[in-house]
Short mmCIF file of C-alpha atoms in Angstrom, two decimals:
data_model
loop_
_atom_site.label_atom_id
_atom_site.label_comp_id
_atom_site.label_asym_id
_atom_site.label_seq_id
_atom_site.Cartn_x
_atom_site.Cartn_y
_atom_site.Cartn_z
CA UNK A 1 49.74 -44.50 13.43
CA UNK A 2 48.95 -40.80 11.96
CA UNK A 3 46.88 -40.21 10.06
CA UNK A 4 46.27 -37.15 7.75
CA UNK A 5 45.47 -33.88 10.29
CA UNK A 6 43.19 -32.56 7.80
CA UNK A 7 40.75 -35.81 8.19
CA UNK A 8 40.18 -34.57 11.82
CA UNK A 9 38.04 -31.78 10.73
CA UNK A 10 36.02 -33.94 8.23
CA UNK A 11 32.81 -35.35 8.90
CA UNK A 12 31.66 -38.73 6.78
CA UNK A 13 29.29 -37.75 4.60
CA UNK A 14 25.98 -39.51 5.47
CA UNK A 15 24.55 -41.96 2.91
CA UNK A 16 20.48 -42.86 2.91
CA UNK A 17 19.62 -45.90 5.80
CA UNK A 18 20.25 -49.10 3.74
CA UNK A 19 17.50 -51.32 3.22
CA UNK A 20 19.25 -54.53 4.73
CA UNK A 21 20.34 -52.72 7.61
CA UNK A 22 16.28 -51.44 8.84
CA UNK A 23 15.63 -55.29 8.18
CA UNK A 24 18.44 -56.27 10.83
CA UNK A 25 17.84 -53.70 13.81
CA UNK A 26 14.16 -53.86 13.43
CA UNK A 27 13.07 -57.23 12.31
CA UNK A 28 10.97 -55.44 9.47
CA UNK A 29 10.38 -57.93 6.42
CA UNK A 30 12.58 -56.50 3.24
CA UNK A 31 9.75 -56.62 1.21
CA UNK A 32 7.50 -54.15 3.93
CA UNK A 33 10.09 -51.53 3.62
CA UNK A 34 10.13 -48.35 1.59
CA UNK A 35 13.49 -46.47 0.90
CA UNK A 36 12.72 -42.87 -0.38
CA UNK A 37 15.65 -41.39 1.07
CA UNK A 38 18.39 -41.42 -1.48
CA UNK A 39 16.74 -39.73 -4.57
CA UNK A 40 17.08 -43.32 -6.37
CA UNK A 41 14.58 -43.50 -9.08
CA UNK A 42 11.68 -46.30 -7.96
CA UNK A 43 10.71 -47.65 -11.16
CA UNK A 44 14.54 -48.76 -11.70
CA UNK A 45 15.93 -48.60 -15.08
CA UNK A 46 14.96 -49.22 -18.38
CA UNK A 47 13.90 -52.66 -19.31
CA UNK A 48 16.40 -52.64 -22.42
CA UNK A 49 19.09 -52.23 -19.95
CA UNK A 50 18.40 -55.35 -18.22
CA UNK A 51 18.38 -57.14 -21.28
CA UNK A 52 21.59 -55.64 -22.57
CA UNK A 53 24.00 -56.49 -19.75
CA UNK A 54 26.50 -59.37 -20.47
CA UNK A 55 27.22 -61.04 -17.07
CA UNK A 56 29.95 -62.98 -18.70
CA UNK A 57 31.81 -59.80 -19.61
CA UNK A 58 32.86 -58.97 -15.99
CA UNK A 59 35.68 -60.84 -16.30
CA UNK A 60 36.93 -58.31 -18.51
CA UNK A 61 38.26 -54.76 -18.01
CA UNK A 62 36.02 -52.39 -19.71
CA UNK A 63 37.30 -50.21 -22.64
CA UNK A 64 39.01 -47.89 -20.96
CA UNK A 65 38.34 -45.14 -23.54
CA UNK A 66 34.57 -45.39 -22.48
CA UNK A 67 34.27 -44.34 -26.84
CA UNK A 68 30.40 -45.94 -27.14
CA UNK A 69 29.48 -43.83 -24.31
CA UNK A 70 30.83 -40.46 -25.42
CA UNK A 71 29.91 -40.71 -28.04
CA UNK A 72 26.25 -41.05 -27.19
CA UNK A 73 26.62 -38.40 -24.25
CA UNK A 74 28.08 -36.32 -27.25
CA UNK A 75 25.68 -36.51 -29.55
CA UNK A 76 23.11 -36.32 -26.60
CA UNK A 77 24.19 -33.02 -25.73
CA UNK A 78 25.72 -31.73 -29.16
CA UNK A 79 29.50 -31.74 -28.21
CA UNK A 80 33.04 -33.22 -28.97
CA UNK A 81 33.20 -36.78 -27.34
CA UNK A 82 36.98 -35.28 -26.54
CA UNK A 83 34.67 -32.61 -24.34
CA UNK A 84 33.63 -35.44 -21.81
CA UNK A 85 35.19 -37.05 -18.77
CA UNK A 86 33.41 -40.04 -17.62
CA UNK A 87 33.58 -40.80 -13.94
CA UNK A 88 32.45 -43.19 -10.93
CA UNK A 89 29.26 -40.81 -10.44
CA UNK A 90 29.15 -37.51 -10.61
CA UNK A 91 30.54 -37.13 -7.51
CA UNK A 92 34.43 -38.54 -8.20
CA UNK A 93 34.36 -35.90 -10.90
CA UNK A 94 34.11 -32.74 -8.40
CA UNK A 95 37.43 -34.66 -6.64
CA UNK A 96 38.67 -34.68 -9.79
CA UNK A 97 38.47 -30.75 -10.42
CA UNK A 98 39.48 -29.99 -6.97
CA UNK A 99 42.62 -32.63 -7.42
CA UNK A 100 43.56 -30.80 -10.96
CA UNK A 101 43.36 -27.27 -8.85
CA UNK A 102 44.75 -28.06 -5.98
CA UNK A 103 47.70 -25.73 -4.89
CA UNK A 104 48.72 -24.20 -1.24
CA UNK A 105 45.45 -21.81 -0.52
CA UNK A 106 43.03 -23.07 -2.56
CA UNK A 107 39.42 -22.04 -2.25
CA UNK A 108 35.99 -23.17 -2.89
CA UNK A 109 32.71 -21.73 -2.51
CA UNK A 110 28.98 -23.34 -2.54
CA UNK A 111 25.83 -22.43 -0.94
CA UNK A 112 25.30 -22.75 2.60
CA UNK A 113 23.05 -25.90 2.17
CA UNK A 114 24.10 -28.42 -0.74
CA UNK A 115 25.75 -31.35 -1.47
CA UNK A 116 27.87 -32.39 0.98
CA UNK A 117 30.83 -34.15 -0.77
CA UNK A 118 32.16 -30.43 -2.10
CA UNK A 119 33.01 -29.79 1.46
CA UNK A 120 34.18 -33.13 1.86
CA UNK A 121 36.32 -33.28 -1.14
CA UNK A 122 37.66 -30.11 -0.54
CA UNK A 123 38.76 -30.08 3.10
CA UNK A 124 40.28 -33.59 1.63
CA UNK A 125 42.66 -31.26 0.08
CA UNK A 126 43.06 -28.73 2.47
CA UNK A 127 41.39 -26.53 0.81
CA UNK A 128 38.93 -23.62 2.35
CA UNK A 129 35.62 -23.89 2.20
CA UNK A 130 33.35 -20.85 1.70
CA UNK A 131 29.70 -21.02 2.19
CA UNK A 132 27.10 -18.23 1.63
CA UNK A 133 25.02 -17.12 4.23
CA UNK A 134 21.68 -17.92 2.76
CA UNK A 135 20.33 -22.08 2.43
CA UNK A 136 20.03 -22.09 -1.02
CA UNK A 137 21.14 -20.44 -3.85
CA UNK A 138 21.39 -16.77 -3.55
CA UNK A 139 23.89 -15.53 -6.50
CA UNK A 140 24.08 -12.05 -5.03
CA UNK A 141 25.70 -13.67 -2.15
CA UNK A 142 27.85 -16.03 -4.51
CA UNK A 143 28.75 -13.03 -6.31
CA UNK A 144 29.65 -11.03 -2.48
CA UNK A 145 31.58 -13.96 -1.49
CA UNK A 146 33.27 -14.26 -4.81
CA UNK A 147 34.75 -10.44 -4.92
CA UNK A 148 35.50 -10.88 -1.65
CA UNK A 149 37.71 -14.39 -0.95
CA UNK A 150 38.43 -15.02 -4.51
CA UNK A 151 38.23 -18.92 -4.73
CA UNK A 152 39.36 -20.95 -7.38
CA UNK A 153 36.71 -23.10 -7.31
CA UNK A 154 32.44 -22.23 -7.57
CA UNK A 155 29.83 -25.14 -7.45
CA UNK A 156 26.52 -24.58 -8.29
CA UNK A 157 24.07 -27.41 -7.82
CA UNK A 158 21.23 -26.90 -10.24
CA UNK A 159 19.08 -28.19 -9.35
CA UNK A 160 19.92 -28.35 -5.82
CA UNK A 161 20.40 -31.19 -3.44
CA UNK A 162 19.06 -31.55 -0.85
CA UNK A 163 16.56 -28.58 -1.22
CA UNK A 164 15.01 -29.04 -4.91
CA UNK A 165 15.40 -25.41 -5.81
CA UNK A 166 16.51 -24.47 -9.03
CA UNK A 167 18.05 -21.67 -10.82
CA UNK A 168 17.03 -19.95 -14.09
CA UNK A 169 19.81 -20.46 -16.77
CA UNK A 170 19.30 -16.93 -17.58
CA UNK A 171 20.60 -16.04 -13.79
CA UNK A 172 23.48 -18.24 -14.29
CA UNK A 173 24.53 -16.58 -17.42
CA UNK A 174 24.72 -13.23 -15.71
CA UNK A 175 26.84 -14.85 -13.07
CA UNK A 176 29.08 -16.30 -14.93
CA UNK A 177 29.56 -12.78 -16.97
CA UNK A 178 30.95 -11.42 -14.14
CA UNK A 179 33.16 -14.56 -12.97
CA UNK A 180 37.10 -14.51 -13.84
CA UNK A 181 38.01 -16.70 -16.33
CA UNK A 182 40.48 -18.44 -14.08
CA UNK A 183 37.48 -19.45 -11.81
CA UNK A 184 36.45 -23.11 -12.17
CA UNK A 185 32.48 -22.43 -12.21
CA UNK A 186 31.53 -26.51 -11.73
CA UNK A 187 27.34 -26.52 -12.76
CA UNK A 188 26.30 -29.52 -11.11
CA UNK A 189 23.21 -31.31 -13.18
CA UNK A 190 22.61 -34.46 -11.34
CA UNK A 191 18.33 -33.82 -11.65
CA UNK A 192 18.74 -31.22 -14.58
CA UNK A 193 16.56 -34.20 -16.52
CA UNK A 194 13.68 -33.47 -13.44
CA UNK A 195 14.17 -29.32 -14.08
CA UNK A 196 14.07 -29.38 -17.84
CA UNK A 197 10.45 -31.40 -17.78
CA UNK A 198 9.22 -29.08 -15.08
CA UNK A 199 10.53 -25.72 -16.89
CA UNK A 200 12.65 -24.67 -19.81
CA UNK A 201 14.02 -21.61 -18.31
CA UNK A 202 16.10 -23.77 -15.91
CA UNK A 203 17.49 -26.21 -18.66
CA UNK A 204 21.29 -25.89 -18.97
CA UNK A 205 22.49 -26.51 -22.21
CA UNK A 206 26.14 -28.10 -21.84
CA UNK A 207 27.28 -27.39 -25.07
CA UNK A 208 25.83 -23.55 -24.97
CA UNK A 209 27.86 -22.86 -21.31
CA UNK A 210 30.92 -24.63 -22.02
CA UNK A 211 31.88 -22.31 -25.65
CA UNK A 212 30.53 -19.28 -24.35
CA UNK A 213 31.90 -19.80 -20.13
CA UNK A 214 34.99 -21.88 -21.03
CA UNK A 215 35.84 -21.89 -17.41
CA UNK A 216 32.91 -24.03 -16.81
CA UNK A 217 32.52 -27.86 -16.21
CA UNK A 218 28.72 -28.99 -16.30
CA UNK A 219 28.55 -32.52 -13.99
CA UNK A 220 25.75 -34.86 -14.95
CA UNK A 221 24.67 -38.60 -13.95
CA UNK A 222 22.96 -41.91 -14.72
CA UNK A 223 22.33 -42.24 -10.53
CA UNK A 224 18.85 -40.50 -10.62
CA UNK A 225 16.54 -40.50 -13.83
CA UNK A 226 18.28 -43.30 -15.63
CA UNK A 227 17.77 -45.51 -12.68
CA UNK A 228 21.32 -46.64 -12.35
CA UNK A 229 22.63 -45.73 -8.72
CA UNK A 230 24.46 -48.95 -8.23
CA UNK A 231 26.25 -48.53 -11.47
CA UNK A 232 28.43 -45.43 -10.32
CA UNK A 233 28.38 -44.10 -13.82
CA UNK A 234 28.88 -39.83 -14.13
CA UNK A 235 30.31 -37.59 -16.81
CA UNK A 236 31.41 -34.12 -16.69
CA UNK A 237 31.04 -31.67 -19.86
CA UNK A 238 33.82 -29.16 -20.83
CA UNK A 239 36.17 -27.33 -23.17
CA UNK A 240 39.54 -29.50 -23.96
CA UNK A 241 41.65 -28.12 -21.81
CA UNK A 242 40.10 -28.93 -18.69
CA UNK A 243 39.21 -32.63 -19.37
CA UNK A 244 42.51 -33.46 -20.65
CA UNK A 245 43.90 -32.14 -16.86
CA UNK A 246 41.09 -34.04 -15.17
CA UNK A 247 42.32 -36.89 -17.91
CA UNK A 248 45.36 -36.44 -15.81
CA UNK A 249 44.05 -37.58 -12.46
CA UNK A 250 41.29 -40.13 -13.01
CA UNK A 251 42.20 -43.48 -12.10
CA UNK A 252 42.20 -46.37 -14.86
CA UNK A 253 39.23 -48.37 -15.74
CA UNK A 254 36.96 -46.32 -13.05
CA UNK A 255 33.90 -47.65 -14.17
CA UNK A 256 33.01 -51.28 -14.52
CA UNK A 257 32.35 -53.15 -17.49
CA UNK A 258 28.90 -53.96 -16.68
CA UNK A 259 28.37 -50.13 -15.40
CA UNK A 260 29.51 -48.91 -18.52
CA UNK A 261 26.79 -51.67 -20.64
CA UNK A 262 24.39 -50.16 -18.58
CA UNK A 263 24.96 -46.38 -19.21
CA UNK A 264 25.29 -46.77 -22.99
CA UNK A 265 21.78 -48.63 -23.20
CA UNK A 266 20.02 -46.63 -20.55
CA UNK A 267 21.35 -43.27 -22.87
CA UNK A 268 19.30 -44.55 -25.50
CA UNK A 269 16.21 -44.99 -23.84
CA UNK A 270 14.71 -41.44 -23.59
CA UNK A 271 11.08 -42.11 -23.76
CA UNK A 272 11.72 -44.26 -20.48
CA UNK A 273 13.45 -41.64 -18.67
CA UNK A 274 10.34 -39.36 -20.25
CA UNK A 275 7.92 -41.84 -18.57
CA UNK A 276 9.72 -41.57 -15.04
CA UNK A 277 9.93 -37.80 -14.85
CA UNK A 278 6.12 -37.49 -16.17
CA UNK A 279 5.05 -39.73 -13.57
CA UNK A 280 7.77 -37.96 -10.66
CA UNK A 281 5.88 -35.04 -10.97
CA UNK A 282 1.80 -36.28 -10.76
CA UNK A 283 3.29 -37.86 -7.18
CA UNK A 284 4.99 -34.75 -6.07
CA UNK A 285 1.60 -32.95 -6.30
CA UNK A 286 0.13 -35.17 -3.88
CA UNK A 287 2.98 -34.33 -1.47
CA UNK A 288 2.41 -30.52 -1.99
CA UNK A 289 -1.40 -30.97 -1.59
CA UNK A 290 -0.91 -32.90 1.24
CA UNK A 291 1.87 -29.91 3.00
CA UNK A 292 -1.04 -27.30 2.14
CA UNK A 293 -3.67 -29.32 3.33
CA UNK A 294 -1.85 -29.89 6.86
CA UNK A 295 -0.23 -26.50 6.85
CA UNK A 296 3.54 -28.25 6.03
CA UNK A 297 6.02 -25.80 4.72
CA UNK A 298 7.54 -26.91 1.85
CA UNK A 299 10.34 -25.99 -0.78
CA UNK A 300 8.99 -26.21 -4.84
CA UNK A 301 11.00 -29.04 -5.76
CA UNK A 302 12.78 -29.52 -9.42
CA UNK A 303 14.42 -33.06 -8.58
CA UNK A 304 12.71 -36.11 -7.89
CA UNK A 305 12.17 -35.18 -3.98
CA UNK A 306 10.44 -32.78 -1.96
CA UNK A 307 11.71 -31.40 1.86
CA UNK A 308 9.42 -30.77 4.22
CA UNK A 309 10.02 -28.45 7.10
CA UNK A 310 7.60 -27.07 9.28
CA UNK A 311 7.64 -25.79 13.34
CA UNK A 312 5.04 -28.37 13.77
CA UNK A 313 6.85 -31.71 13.44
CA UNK A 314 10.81 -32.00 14.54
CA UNK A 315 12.23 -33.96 11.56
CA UNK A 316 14.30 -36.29 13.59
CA UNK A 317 11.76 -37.52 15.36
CA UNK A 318 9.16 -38.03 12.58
CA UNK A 319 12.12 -39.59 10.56
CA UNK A 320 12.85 -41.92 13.40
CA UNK A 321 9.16 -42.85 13.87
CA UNK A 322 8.66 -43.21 10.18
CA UNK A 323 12.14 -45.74 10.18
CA UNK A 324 10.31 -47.97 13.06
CA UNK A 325 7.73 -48.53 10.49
CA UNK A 326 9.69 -49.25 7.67
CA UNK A 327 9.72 -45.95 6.25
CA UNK A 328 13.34 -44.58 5.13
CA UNK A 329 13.28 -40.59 4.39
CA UNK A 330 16.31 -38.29 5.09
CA UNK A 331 16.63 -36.50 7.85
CA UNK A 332 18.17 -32.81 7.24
CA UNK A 333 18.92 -32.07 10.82
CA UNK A 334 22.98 -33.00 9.38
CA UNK A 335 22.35 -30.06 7.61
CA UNK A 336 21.94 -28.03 10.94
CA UNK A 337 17.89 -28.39 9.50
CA UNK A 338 14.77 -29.21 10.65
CA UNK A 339 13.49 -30.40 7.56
CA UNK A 340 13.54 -33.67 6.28
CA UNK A 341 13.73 -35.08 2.03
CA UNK A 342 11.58 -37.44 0.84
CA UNK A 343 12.35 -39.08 -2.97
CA UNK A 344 9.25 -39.35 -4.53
CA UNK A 345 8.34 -43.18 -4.93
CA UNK A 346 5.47 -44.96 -6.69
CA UNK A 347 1.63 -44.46 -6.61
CA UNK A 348 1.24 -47.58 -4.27
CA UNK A 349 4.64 -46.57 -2.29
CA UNK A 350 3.21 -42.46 -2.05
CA UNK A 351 0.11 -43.89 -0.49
CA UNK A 352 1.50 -45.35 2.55
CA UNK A 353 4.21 -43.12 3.13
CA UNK A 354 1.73 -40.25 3.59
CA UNK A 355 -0.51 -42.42 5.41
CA UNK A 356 1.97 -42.52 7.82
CA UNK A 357 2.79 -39.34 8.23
CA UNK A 358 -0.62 -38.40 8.55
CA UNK A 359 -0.75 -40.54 11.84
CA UNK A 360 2.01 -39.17 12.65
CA UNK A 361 0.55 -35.92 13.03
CA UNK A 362 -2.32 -37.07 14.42
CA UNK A 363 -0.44 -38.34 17.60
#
């Protein structure tokens, strides 16, 4: 059998440790271990989405026009509900806009640490894949890069997995200025919730970048702050044009019934998500007191995680240690890092996680 040569030079992306799977090679009680390594939010979802969702319904196809949730994400945002694509998680929207673009030569550029799955997506394709030289997001570089290999395709991950820095919307505007029109420029705002609590200047407004950039696509979820990772729900933002051709290559009914329930209750739950992201951030400071106090470099963090790196501790190791003991984080060292990310969890779950790295260090 042959398969595709392109796969050969494609590495599976790698998802967070599953819970059942620490309970199986280590004999560690389900109920002992702590998963803080896929950015999930810990307090779950909001109650009225529990108490919405019709189990008897999944029988049924969902409505495939998705209207009740457009409409909310429309009037959430202050767009046209014919302005939104809704997808399995953000993440089957960036195939989509590398499908819709895809030609003989096609290009794509991120940063030279981010989410994975644009590589992945686009070397799917056969596509190039342009990095910059710096981790994170330098635009001069983006902009360097940009002149020079001309790529269709620009993702921006804002804020930025797996790093937690975040761009000012002001330096995005004067990026985007200076972008061709025939650029896809994809803004990816899977924790923009987590950035706009912590600081205005980094808020994207969807409905202010689409009319004035209309070569942009802004990509949010319901995985992180609405507390709905298992529900694969995403949407992407943008002018006509470009959701009717992403229209074009989504698959029928790719969200479930019960998935979609979810989304349009958890939408309407704002003070929850408010809630969450207040409490996210009084955690995180005990993470960056703790880094200070034990001389752990850290990066400021606009997400619901924070990545450690330091000279002091080799991340695999530490991650591995921490596993043994029921502790999941995410090891960077995929990332050609020696850092690792660690979601930010609950008071009581906080506690022992830094307990343990704390004796840790102490070996």
């Amino acid at each position: 059998m042959h398969f595709n040569r392109v796969l050969q030079h494609i590495t599976s992306y790698e998802a967070g440790k599953p819970i059942e799977l620490v309970v199986r090679e280590y004999g560690i009680k389900r109920e002992d271990i702590i998963k803080l390594a896929s950015n999930e939010n810990p307090y779950g979802t909001s109650p009225k989405v529990l108490q919405s969702i019709q189990l008897e319904a999944m029988s049924l196809y969902p409505d495939d026009s998705y209207y009740e949730l457009k409409d909310g994400l429309a009037a959430h945002y202050g767009v046209d509900s014919q302005n939104i694509v809704i997808g399995s998680g953000s993440d089957q929207i960036i195939e989509f806009c590398i499908h819709a673009l895809h030609k003989e030569g096609l290009k794509i550029l991120h940063a030279g640490v981010t989410f994975a799955m644009y590589g992945i997506y686009a070397k799917l394709y056969g596509a190039e894949v342009i990095k910059t030289p710096d981790n994170a997001h330098n635009l001069a570089q983006f902009l360097e890069s940009y002149q020079t290999h001309k790529p269709d395709i620009i993702f921006l991950c804002v804020p930025n997995n797996p790093l937690g820095e975040c761009l000012e919307s002001k330096q995005i505007e004067d990026f985007l200025a200076q972008i061709s029109p025939d650029t896809l420029v994809v803004i990816d705002g899977a924790y923009q919730e987590y950035a706009v609590y912590k600081d205005s200047a980094r808020s994207i407004s969807p409905s202010h970048f689409i009319t004035t950039y209309p070569n942009v696509i802004y990509l949010g979820t319901f995985s992180k702050a609405y507390g709905l990772g298992g529900m694969r729900v995403g949407y992407g933002i943008a002018q006509k044009d470009i959701i009717t051709a992403l229209h074009k290559v989504r698959p029928p009914f790719n969200i479930t019934t019960l998935s979609l329930q979810a989304a349009i209750q958890a939408l309407k739950d704002q003070e929850f998500i408010h809630s969450c992201i207040q409490k996210n951030f009084e955690e995180m400071a005990r993470y960056e007191k703790f880094a200070k106090d034990h001389a752990i470099e850290y990066i400021p963090s606009y997400t619901n995680f924070i990545t450690y790196h330091s000279d002091k501790i080799q991340s695999s190791k530490c991650c591995q240690w921490l596993l043994e003991r029921g502790i999941i984080v995410r090891d960077l060292a995929s990332y050609g890092l020696n850092a690792f990310r660690i979601t930010i969890g609950t008071k009581e779950q906080n506690t022992r996680v830094l307990t343990f790295i704390q004796q840790y260090l102490e070996q």
